[in-house]
């Protein structure tokens, strides 16, 4: 059997002329020696989209574009594609992968091409898309309802922070929150340094003020010289913050209840952590060693806002 060859531009112009003269699909197929199924498939795939009519010039443009899309990854070697897949499985974003391989100076790939490759993989039954971040659903704002969450006298509001903290000028200003598991009992404490994006994760066996204070104190002790302020969520687990202030040269601030965007960096971190600890997963068996590993993976991811340097590099350079 002869090898199939795609229709040429000349054959498409011939098809258009024969159609206009009233020839059937079978008669059109006999002229260039094609099968009727080839002609039928051509008319279905490459008819002009807005009116369904067949025009040779448009049909050829559609076919060329389709071939170009299908070959987009063919210029990359198997080793290069493997490298992309490995980084995706390590939770790197397509932008981070693109910047990383470009920095190596050997080859380049755009983040758009990586996204298309992931979509193609998904359509073929692949699982690469599962390693990308899933944005959490926005919560409905609680209008016209009295807020009683986190009521504690004497807390410093986030608006009392110095403007330099808002501008991320120096390392030492952190945000904190907790992420709870499926059983609503075991959870983790997440701490994020605002300028660098450096992350610390501590495992908790209960979402209590005592557990949070102990874990936060351990983190501050480990990074004593780089903790100056800590901005927290309004959960009751942070109500023992004065113990931290008494023990360390630290000032704690609190965001407005239900205004998660005021701690946007920490909220973003929690979303990244969900790539490793998805919602609905019980974290009872999660170990501190695993928490440290997740934090390290996040700290060595290149970041666009740092010119694709890593949080680890920025944190230790300051």
C-alpha positions as YAML, in Angstrom:
chain: A
units: angstrom
residues:
- id: 1
  name: UNK
  ca: [0.00, 0.00, 0.00]
- id: 2
  name: UNK
  ca: [1.30, 3.45, -0.93]
- id: 3
  name: UNK
  ca: [2.11, 5.77, 1.92]
- id: 4
  name: UNK
  ca: [-0.55, 8.42, 2.57]
- id: 5
  name: UNK
  ca: [0.40, 11.99, 1.65]
- id: 6
  name: UNK
  ca: [-1.45, 15.03, 2.92]
- id: 7
  name: UNK
  ca: [-3.39, 17.11, 0.42]
- id: 8
  name: UNK
  ca: [-1.40, 19.81, -1.33]
- id: 9
  name: UNK
  ca: [-2.48, 23.40, -1.82]
- id: 10
  name: UNK
  ca: [-2.98, 22.71, -5.55]
- id: 11
  name: UNK
  ca: [-5.27, 19.77, -4.78]
- id: 12
  name: UNK
  ca: [-7.34, 21.98, -2.50]
- id: 13
  name: UNK
  ca: [-7.77, 24.60, -5.26]
- id: 14
  name: UNK
  ca: [-8.79, 21.80, -7.62]
- id: 15
  name: UNK
  ca: [-11.34, 20.55, -5.07]
- id: 16
  name: UNK
  ca: [-12.84, 24.03, -4.79]
- id: 17
  name: UNK
  ca: [-13.20, 24.33, -8.57]
- id: 18
  name: UNK
  ca: [-14.80, 20.86, -8.91]
- id: 19
  name: UNK
  ca: [-17.23, 21.58, -6.06]
- id: 20
  name: UNK
  ca: [-18.32, 24.81, -7.72]
- id: 21
  name: UNK
  ca: [-18.96, 22.89, -10.97]
- id: 22
  name: UNK
  ca: [-21.35, 20.59, -9.09]
- id: 23
  name: UNK
  ca: [-19.20, 17.42, -8.88]
- id: 24
  name: UNK
  ca: [-19.91, 14.85, -6.16]
- id: 25
  name: UNK
  ca: [-17.33, 13.89, -3.54]
- id: 26
  name: UNK
  ca: [-16.66, 10.63, -5.39]
- id: 27
  name: UNK
  ca: [-16.02, 12.51, -8.64]
- id: 28
  name: UNK
  ca: [-13.75, 15.00, -6.85]
- id: 29
  name: UNK
  ca: [-11.77, 12.10, -5.34]
- id: 30
  name: UNK
  ca: [-11.16, 10.46, -8.75]
- id: 31
  name: UNK
  ca: [-9.52, 13.58, -10.19]
- id: 32
  name: UNK
  ca: [-6.38, 13.56, -7.94]
- id: 33
  name: UNK
  ca: [-6.57, 9.81, -7.31]
- id: 34
  name: UNK
  ca: [-7.70, 10.15, -3.69]
- id: 35
  name: UNK
  ca: [-10.20, 8.08, -1.74]
- id: 36
  name: UNK
  ca: [-13.69, 9.52, -1.12]
- id: 37
  name: UNK
  ca: [-13.03, 9.27, 2.64]
- id: 38
  name: UNK
  ca: [-10.01, 11.58, 2.27]
- id: 39
  name: UNK
  ca: [-12.16, 14.20, 0.52]
- id: 40
  name: UNK
  ca: [-14.94, 13.84, 3.10]
- id: 41
  name: UNK
  ca: [-12.51, 14.24, 5.98]
- id: 42
  name: UNK
  ca: [-10.94, 17.29, 4.33]
- id: 43
  name: UNK
  ca: [-14.32, 18.99, 3.94]
- id: 44
  name: UNK
  ca: [-15.23, 18.32, 7.56]
- id: 45
  name: UNK
  ca: [-11.95, 19.45, 9.10]
- id: 46
  name: UNK
  ca: [-11.03, 22.43, 6.97]
- id: 47
  name: UNK
  ca: [-14.30, 24.11, 6.00]
- id: 48
  name: UNK
  ca: [-14.38, 27.83, 6.78]
- id: 49
  name: UNK
  ca: [-15.51, 28.09, 10.38]
- id: 50
  name: UNK
  ca: [-17.91, 31.00, 10.23]
- id: 51
  name: UNK
  ca: [-20.14, 29.67, 7.42]
- id: 52
  name: UNK
  ca: [-19.15, 26.02, 6.81]
- id: 53
  name: UNK
  ca: [-18.21, 26.57, 3.15]
- id: 54
  name: UNK
  ca: [-15.00, 25.15, 1.72]
- id: 55
  name: UNK
  ca: [-12.39, 27.59, 0.40]
- id: 56
  name: UNK
  ca: [-8.98, 26.36, -0.73]
- id: 57
  name: UNK
  ca: [-6.92, 29.20, 0.73]
- id: 58
  name: UNK
  ca: [-8.53, 29.02, 4.18]
- id: 59
  name: UNK
  ca: [-8.48, 25.21, 4.18]
- id: 60
  name: UNK
  ca: [-4.75, 25.18, 3.51]
- id: 61
  name: UNK
  ca: [-4.13, 27.72, 6.30]
- id: 62
  name: UNK
  ca: [-6.07, 25.54, 8.76]
- id: 63
  name: UNK
  ca: [-4.13, 22.42, 7.75]
- id: 64
  name: UNK
  ca: [-0.71, 24.09, 8.00]
- id: 65
  name: UNK
  ca: [-1.53, 25.54, 11.43]
- id: 66
  name: UNK
  ca: [-2.71, 22.15, 12.67]
- id: 67
  name: UNK
  ca: [0.51, 20.46, 11.53]
- id: 68
  name: UNK
  ca: [2.59, 23.20, 13.17]
- id: 69
  name: UNK
  ca: [0.79, 22.70, 16.50]
- id: 70
  name: UNK
  ca: [1.19, 18.94, 16.38]
- id: 71
  name: UNK
  ca: [4.94, 19.25, 15.73]
- id: 72
  name: UNK
  ca: [5.61, 21.92, 18.34]
- id: 73
  name: UNK
  ca: [7.28, 19.53, 20.79]
- id: 74
  name: UNK
  ca: [9.00, 17.46, 18.10]
- id: 75
  name: UNK
  ca: [12.03, 19.79, 18.00]
- id: 76
  name: UNK
  ca: [12.86, 18.86, 21.59]
- id: 77
  name: UNK
  ca: [14.82, 15.73, 22.38]
- id: 78
  name: UNK
  ca: [13.48, 12.95, 24.56]
- id: 79
  name: UNK
  ca: [15.97, 13.99, 27.25]
- id: 80
  name: UNK
  ca: [14.71, 17.60, 27.20]
- id: 81
  name: UNK
  ca: [11.07, 16.52, 27.42]
- id: 82
  name: UNK
  ca: [12.01, 14.21, 30.29]
- id: 83
  name: UNK
  ca: [13.63, 17.15, 32.10]
- id: 84
  name: UNK
  ca: [10.43, 19.20, 31.73]
- id: 85
  name: UNK
  ca: [8.30, 16.33, 33.03]
- id: 86
  name: UNK
  ca: [10.60, 15.77, 36.02]
- id: 87
  name: UNK
  ca: [10.39, 19.45, 37.02]
- id: 88
  name: UNK
  ca: [6.61, 19.45, 36.62]
- id: 89
  name: UNK
  ca: [6.43, 16.45, 38.95]
- id: 90
  name: UNK
  ca: [8.48, 18.46, 41.47]
- id: 91
  name: UNK
  ca: [5.63, 21.05, 41.37]
- id: 92
  name: UNK
  ca: [7.57, 23.64, 39.34]
- id: 93
  name: UNK
  ca: [5.39, 25.97, 37.28]
- id: 94
  name: UNK
  ca: [5.91, 26.18, 33.48]
- id: 95
  name: UNK
  ca: [7.30, 29.72, 33.91]
- id: 96
  name: UNK
  ca: [9.84, 28.51, 36.46]
- id: 97
  name: UNK
  ca: [10.87, 25.61, 34.19]
- id: 98
  name: UNK
  ca: [11.22, 27.91, 31.16]
- id: 99
  name: UNK
  ca: [13.41, 30.35, 33.08]
- id: 100
  name: UNK
  ca: [15.50, 27.58, 34.60]
- id: 101
  name: UNK
  ca: [16.43, 25.85, 31.34]
- id: 102
  name: UNK
  ca: [17.09, 29.22, 29.68]
- id: 103
  name: UNK
  ca: [19.52, 30.07, 32.48]
- id: 104
  name: UNK
  ca: [21.46, 26.89, 31.67]
- id: 105
  name: UNK
  ca: [22.22, 28.43, 28.27]
- id: 106
  name: UNK
  ca: [21.90, 25.14, 26.38]
- id: 107
  name: UNK
  ca: [18.30, 25.16, 25.16]
- id: 108
  name: UNK
  ca: [15.07, 27.10, 25.59]
- id: 109
  name: UNK
  ca: [11.37, 26.33, 25.80]
- id: 110
  name: UNK
  ca: [8.52, 28.77, 26.36]
- id: 111
  name: UNK
  ca: [6.06, 28.35, 29.22]
- id: 112
  name: UNK
  ca: [3.22, 28.45, 26.65]
- id: 113
  name: UNK
  ca: [4.69, 25.38, 24.94]
- id: 114
  name: UNK
  ca: [4.88, 23.56, 28.28]
- id: 115
  name: UNK
  ca: [1.23, 24.38, 29.02]
- id: 116
  name: UNK
  ca: [0.20, 23.05, 25.61]
- id: 117
  name: UNK
  ca: [2.24, 19.91, 26.19]
- id: 118
  name: UNK
  ca: [0.49, 19.37, 29.54]
- id: 119
  name: UNK
  ca: [-2.93, 19.83, 27.94]
- id: 120
  name: UNK
  ca: [-2.06, 17.35, 25.22]
- id: 121
  name: UNK
  ca: [-0.82, 14.92, 27.87]
- id: 122
  name: UNK
  ca: [-4.07, 15.31, 29.81]
- id: 123
  name: UNK
  ca: [-6.21, 14.67, 26.73]
- id: 124
  name: UNK
  ca: [-4.17, 11.52, 26.12]
- id: 125
  name: UNK
  ca: [-4.91, 10.31, 29.67]
- id: 126
  name: UNK
  ca: [-1.68, 11.58, 31.25]
- id: 127
  name: UNK
  ca: [-1.37, 12.96, 34.78]
- id: 128
  name: UNK
  ca: [1.12, 15.83, 34.44]
- id: 129
  name: UNK
  ca: [-1.67, 18.37, 35.05]
- id: 130
  name: UNK
  ca: [-2.16, 16.97, 38.55]
- id: 131
  name: UNK
  ca: [1.20, 18.41, 39.58]
- id: 132
  name: UNK
  ca: [0.16, 21.98, 38.78]
- id: 133
  name: UNK
  ca: [-1.29, 24.32, 41.32]
- id: 134
  name: UNK
  ca: [-5.10, 24.41, 41.66]
- id: 135
  name: UNK
  ca: [-6.35, 27.80, 42.76]
- id: 136
  name: UNK
  ca: [-8.74, 27.59, 45.74]
- id: 137
  name: UNK
  ca: [-12.26, 28.80, 45.23]
- id: 138
  name: UNK
  ca: [-12.89, 32.32, 46.39]
- id: 139
  name: UNK
  ca: [-14.95, 32.48, 49.51]
- id: 140
  name: UNK
  ca: [-18.09, 34.53, 49.58]
- id: 141
  name: UNK
  ca: [-17.66, 37.77, 51.54]
- id: 142
  name: UNK
  ca: [-19.73, 37.89, 54.66]
- id: 143
  name: UNK
  ca: [-21.68, 41.04, 54.12]
- id: 144
  name: UNK
  ca: [-24.17, 42.29, 56.70]
- id: 145
  name: UNK
  ca: [-23.03, 39.85, 59.35]
- id: 146
  name: UNK
  ca: [-21.37, 40.58, 62.65]
- id: 147
  name: UNK
  ca: [-17.83, 39.31, 62.87]
- id: 148
  name: UNK
  ca: [-16.91, 37.75, 66.21]
- id: 149
  name: UNK
  ca: [-13.97, 35.66, 65.04]
- id: 150
  name: UNK
  ca: [-10.65, 36.24, 66.79]
- id: 151
  name: UNK
  ca: [-12.00, 38.82, 69.22]
- id: 152
  name: UNK
  ca: [-9.13, 39.62, 71.59]
- id: 153
  name: UNK
  ca: [-8.41, 43.00, 73.13]
- id: 154
  name: UNK
  ca: [-5.07, 44.69, 72.56]
- id: 155
  name: UNK
  ca: [-4.11, 43.16, 69.24]
- id: 156
  name: UNK
  ca: [-2.11, 45.35, 66.86]
- id: 157
  name: UNK
  ca: [-3.91, 45.80, 63.57]
- id: 158
  name: UNK
  ca: [-2.05, 45.31, 60.30]
- id: 159
  name: UNK
  ca: [-2.47, 49.01, 59.50]
- id: 160
  name: UNK
  ca: [-0.06, 49.79, 62.37]
- id: 161
  name: UNK
  ca: [2.84, 48.16, 60.55]
- id: 162
  name: UNK
  ca: [5.62, 50.40, 59.23]
- id: 163
  name: UNK
  ca: [5.46, 51.26, 55.53]
- id: 164
  name: UNK
  ca: [8.85, 49.60, 54.97]
- id: 165
  name: UNK
  ca: [7.26, 46.26, 55.85]
- id: 166
  name: UNK
  ca: [4.62, 46.77, 53.18]
- id: 167
  name: UNK
  ca: [7.32, 47.50, 50.61]
- id: 168
  name: UNK
  ca: [9.31, 44.33, 51.41]
- id: 169
  name: UNK
  ca: [12.53, 46.29, 51.73]
- id: 170
  name: UNK
  ca: [14.25, 44.07, 54.30]
- id: 171
  name: UNK
  ca: [14.23, 40.47, 55.45]
- id: 172
  name: UNK
  ca: [12.72, 39.78, 58.86]
- id: 173
  name: UNK
  ca: [9.01, 40.40, 58.46]
- id: 174
  name: UNK
  ca: [6.87, 37.26, 58.43]
- id: 175
  name: UNK
  ca: [3.28, 36.13, 57.94]
- id: 176
  name: UNK
  ca: [1.76, 33.11, 59.70]
- id: 177
  name: UNK
  ca: [-1.26, 30.85, 59.31]
- id: 178
  name: UNK
  ca: [-2.41, 27.29, 59.91]
- id: 179
  name: UNK
  ca: [-3.54, 24.70, 57.36]
- id: 180
  name: UNK
  ca: [-5.78, 21.96, 58.72]
- id: 181
  name: UNK
  ca: [-6.16, 18.39, 57.48]
- id: 182
  name: UNK
  ca: [-9.26, 16.40, 56.56]
- id: 183
  name: UNK
  ca: [-9.85, 15.18, 60.12]
- id: 184
  name: UNK
  ca: [-10.07, 18.82, 61.38]
- id: 185
  name: UNK
  ca: [-7.54, 17.99, 64.10]
- id: 186
  name: UNK
  ca: [-4.00, 17.58, 62.81]
- id: 187
  name: UNK
  ca: [-2.60, 20.61, 61.02]
- id: 188
  name: UNK
  ca: [0.53, 22.56, 60.11]
- id: 189
  name: UNK
  ca: [1.81, 26.03, 60.96]
- id: 190
  name: UNK
  ca: [3.06, 27.93, 57.91]
- id: 191
  name: UNK
  ca: [5.41, 30.91, 58.19]
- id: 192
  name: UNK
  ca: [6.53, 33.01, 55.23]
- id: 193
  name: UNK
  ca: [9.15, 35.75, 55.09]
- id: 194
  name: UNK
  ca: [7.69, 38.62, 53.06]
- id: 195
  name: UNK
  ca: [10.71, 39.89, 51.10]
- id: 196
  name: UNK
  ca: [12.29, 36.59, 50.10]
- id: 197
  name: UNK
  ca: [9.29, 34.24, 50.12]
- id: 198
  name: UNK
  ca: [11.26, 31.86, 52.35]
- id: 199
  name: UNK
  ca: [8.94, 29.30, 53.96]
- id: 200
  name: UNK
  ca: [8.92, 27.37, 57.24]
- id: 201
  name: UNK
  ca: [6.42, 24.55, 57.93]
- id: 202
  name: UNK
  ca: [5.84, 23.00, 61.37]
- id: 203
  name: UNK
  ca: [3.67, 19.95, 62.09]
- id: 204
  name: UNK
  ca: [1.02, 20.33, 64.82]
- id: 205
  name: UNK
  ca: [-0.97, 17.56, 66.47]
- id: 206
  name: UNK
  ca: [-3.77, 19.98, 67.34]
- id: 207
  name: UNK
  ca: [-4.90, 23.43, 66.26]
- id: 208
  name: UNK
  ca: [-4.46, 25.04, 69.67]
- id: 209
  name: UNK
  ca: [-2.75, 28.16, 70.97]
- id: 210
  name: UNK
  ca: [-0.31, 26.05, 72.98]
- id: 211
  name: UNK
  ca: [0.75, 23.99, 69.95]
- id: 212
  name: UNK
  ca: [1.06, 27.03, 67.69]
- id: 213
  name: UNK
  ca: [3.08, 29.01, 70.24]
- id: 214
  name: UNK
  ca: [5.48, 26.11, 70.81]
- id: 215
  name: UNK
  ca: [6.01, 25.54, 67.07]
- id: 216
  name: UNK
  ca: [6.40, 29.27, 66.34]
- id: 217
  name: UNK
  ca: [8.90, 29.64, 69.19]
- id: 218
  name: UNK
  ca: [10.97, 26.79, 67.75]
- id: 219
  name: UNK
  ca: [10.98, 28.41, 64.30]
- id: 220
  name: UNK
  ca: [11.95, 31.81, 65.70]
- id: 221
  name: UNK
  ca: [14.75, 30.23, 67.75]
- id: 222
  name: UNK
  ca: [16.10, 28.53, 64.61]
- id: 223
  name: UNK
  ca: [16.04, 31.86, 62.70]
- id: 224
  name: UNK
  ca: [16.38, 34.26, 65.64]
- id: 225
  name: UNK
  ca: [18.19, 37.10, 63.88]
- id: 226
  name: UNK
  ca: [15.67, 37.20, 61.03]
- id: 227
  name: UNK
  ca: [12.39, 37.51, 62.95]
- id: 228
  name: UNK
  ca: [11.35, 41.11, 63.64]
- id: 229
  name: UNK
  ca: [7.59, 41.12, 63.01]
- id: 230
  name: UNK
  ca: [4.93, 38.47, 62.52]
- id: 231
  name: UNK
  ca: [1.52, 39.16, 60.93]
- id: 232
  name: UNK
  ca: [-1.09, 36.56, 61.80]
- id: 233
  name: UNK
  ca: [-4.54, 35.32, 60.95]
- id: 234
  name: UNK
  ca: [-7.34, 36.00, 63.45]
- id: 235
  name: UNK
  ca: [-7.84, 32.40, 64.53]
- id: 236
  name: UNK
  ca: [-7.92, 31.69, 68.26]
- id: 237
  name: UNK
  ca: [-4.83, 29.50, 67.87]
- id: 238
  name: UNK
  ca: [-2.80, 32.74, 67.74]
- id: 239
  name: UNK
  ca: [-4.23, 34.22, 70.95]
- id: 240
  name: UNK
  ca: [-1.08, 33.40, 72.91]
- id: 241
  name: UNK
  ca: [1.02, 35.75, 70.77]
- id: 242
  name: UNK
  ca: [2.09, 37.80, 73.81]
- id: 243
  name: UNK
  ca: [4.15, 34.82, 74.98]
- id: 244
  name: UNK
  ca: [6.19, 35.13, 71.78]
- id: 245
  name: UNK
  ca: [6.56, 38.88, 72.21]
- id: 246
  name: UNK
  ca: [7.75, 38.41, 75.80]
- id: 247
  name: UNK
  ca: [10.31, 35.80, 74.82]
- id: 248
  name: UNK
  ca: [11.66, 37.35, 71.60]
- id: 249
  name: UNK
  ca: [12.30, 40.89, 70.27]
- id: 250
  name: UNK
  ca: [9.23, 40.50, 68.10]
- id: 251
  name: UNK
  ca: [6.05, 42.47, 67.36]
- id: 252
  name: UNK
  ca: [2.89, 40.65, 66.25]
- id: 253
  name: UNK
  ca: [0.19, 42.15, 64.02]
- id: 254
  name: UNK
  ca: [-3.21, 40.85, 62.99]
- id: 255
  name: UNK
  ca: [-5.06, 41.13, 59.69]
- id: 256
  name: UNK
  ca: [-8.70, 42.15, 59.42]
- id: 257
  name: UNK
  ca: [-11.00, 39.11, 59.82]
- id: 258
  name: UNK
  ca: [-11.91, 37.53, 56.44]
- id: 259
  name: UNK
  ca: [-9.53, 39.89, 54.58]
- id: 260
  name: UNK
  ca: [-7.16, 37.15, 53.43]
- id: 261
  name: UNK
  ca: [-5.66, 39.44, 50.79]
- id: 262
  name: UNK
  ca: [-4.00, 41.44, 53.59]
- id: 263
  name: UNK
  ca: [-1.73, 38.42, 54.09]
- id: 264
  name: UNK
  ca: [-1.50, 37.62, 50.40]
- id: 265
  name: UNK
  ca: [2.01, 36.15, 50.57]
- id: 266
  name: UNK
  ca: [1.02, 33.60, 53.19]
- id: 267
  name: UNK
  ca: [-2.22, 32.75, 51.40]
- id: 268
  name: UNK
  ca: [-0.19, 32.11, 48.26]
- id: 269
  name: UNK
  ca: [2.18, 29.87, 50.20]
- id: 270
  name: UNK
  ca: [-0.75, 27.84, 51.55]
- id: 271
  name: UNK
  ca: [-1.97, 27.36, 47.99]
- id: 272
  name: UNK
  ca: [1.47, 26.09, 46.94]
- id: 273
  name: UNK
  ca: [1.56, 23.69, 49.90]
- id: 274
  name: UNK
  ca: [-1.75, 22.23, 48.71]
- id: 275
  name: UNK
  ca: [0.18, 20.84, 45.74]
- id: 276
  name: UNK
  ca: [1.88, 18.51, 48.21]
- id: 277
  name: UNK
  ca: [-0.94, 18.17, 50.78]
- id: 278
  name: UNK
  ca: [-4.22, 18.32, 48.82]
- id: 279
  name: UNK
  ca: [-7.47, 19.31, 50.45]
- id: 280
  name: UNK
  ca: [-9.33, 16.32, 51.86]
- id: 281
  name: UNK
  ca: [-6.13, 14.53, 52.90]
- id: 282
  name: UNK
  ca: [-5.61, 13.58, 56.55]
- id: 283
  name: UNK
  ca: [-2.20, 14.78, 57.70]
- id: 284
  name: UNK
  ca: [-2.05, 12.68, 60.87]
- id: 285
  name: UNK
  ca: [0.88, 10.67, 59.49]
- id: 286
  name: UNK
  ca: [2.70, 13.68, 58.03]
- id: 287
  name: UNK
  ca: [6.10, 13.96, 59.69]
- id: 288
  name: UNK
  ca: [8.18, 17.03, 60.47]
- id: 289
  name: UNK
  ca: [10.83, 15.65, 58.13]
- id: 290
  name: UNK
  ca: [8.27, 15.68, 55.31]
- id: 291
  name: UNK
  ca: [7.25, 19.23, 56.25]
- id: 292
  name: UNK
  ca: [10.91, 20.29, 56.04]
- id: 293
  name: UNK
  ca: [11.20, 18.63, 52.63]
- id: 294
  name: UNK
  ca: [8.14, 20.47, 51.27]
- id: 295
  name: UNK
  ca: [9.48, 23.78, 52.60]
- id: 296
  name: UNK
  ca: [12.88, 23.10, 51.02]
- id: 297
  name: UNK
  ca: [11.30, 22.29, 47.66]
- id: 298
  name: UNK
  ca: [9.41, 25.59, 47.76]
- id: 299
  name: UNK
  ca: [12.48, 27.51, 48.90]
- id: 300
  name: UNK
  ca: [14.58, 26.32, 45.94]
- id: 301
  name: UNK
  ca: [11.94, 27.13, 43.32]
- id: 302
  name: UNK
  ca: [12.96, 30.11, 41.20]
- id: 303
  name: UNK
  ca: [10.56, 33.07, 41.43]
- id: 304
  name: UNK
  ca: [9.68, 35.52, 38.70]
- id: 305
  name: UNK
  ca: [9.59, 38.49, 41.09]
- id: 306
  name: UNK
  ca: [13.20, 37.74, 42.10]
- id: 307
  name: UNK
  ca: [14.44, 37.61, 38.52]
- id: 308
  name: UNK
  ca: [14.16, 33.82, 38.83]
- id: 309
  name: UNK
  ca: [16.40, 33.59, 41.85]
- id: 310
  name: UNK
  ca: [15.16, 31.34, 44.65]
- id: 311
  name: UNK
  ca: [13.73, 32.40, 48.04]
- id: 312
  name: UNK
  ca: [16.66, 30.57, 49.63]
- id: 313
  name: UNK
  ca: [19.15, 32.75, 47.77]
- id: 314
  name: UNK
  ca: [17.36, 35.99, 48.64]
- id: 315
  name: UNK
  ca: [16.88, 34.98, 52.28]
- id: 316
  name: UNK
  ca: [20.53, 34.14, 52.93]
- id: 317
  name: UNK
  ca: [21.86, 37.07, 50.91]
- id: 318
  name: UNK
  ca: [20.19, 39.57, 53.26]
...
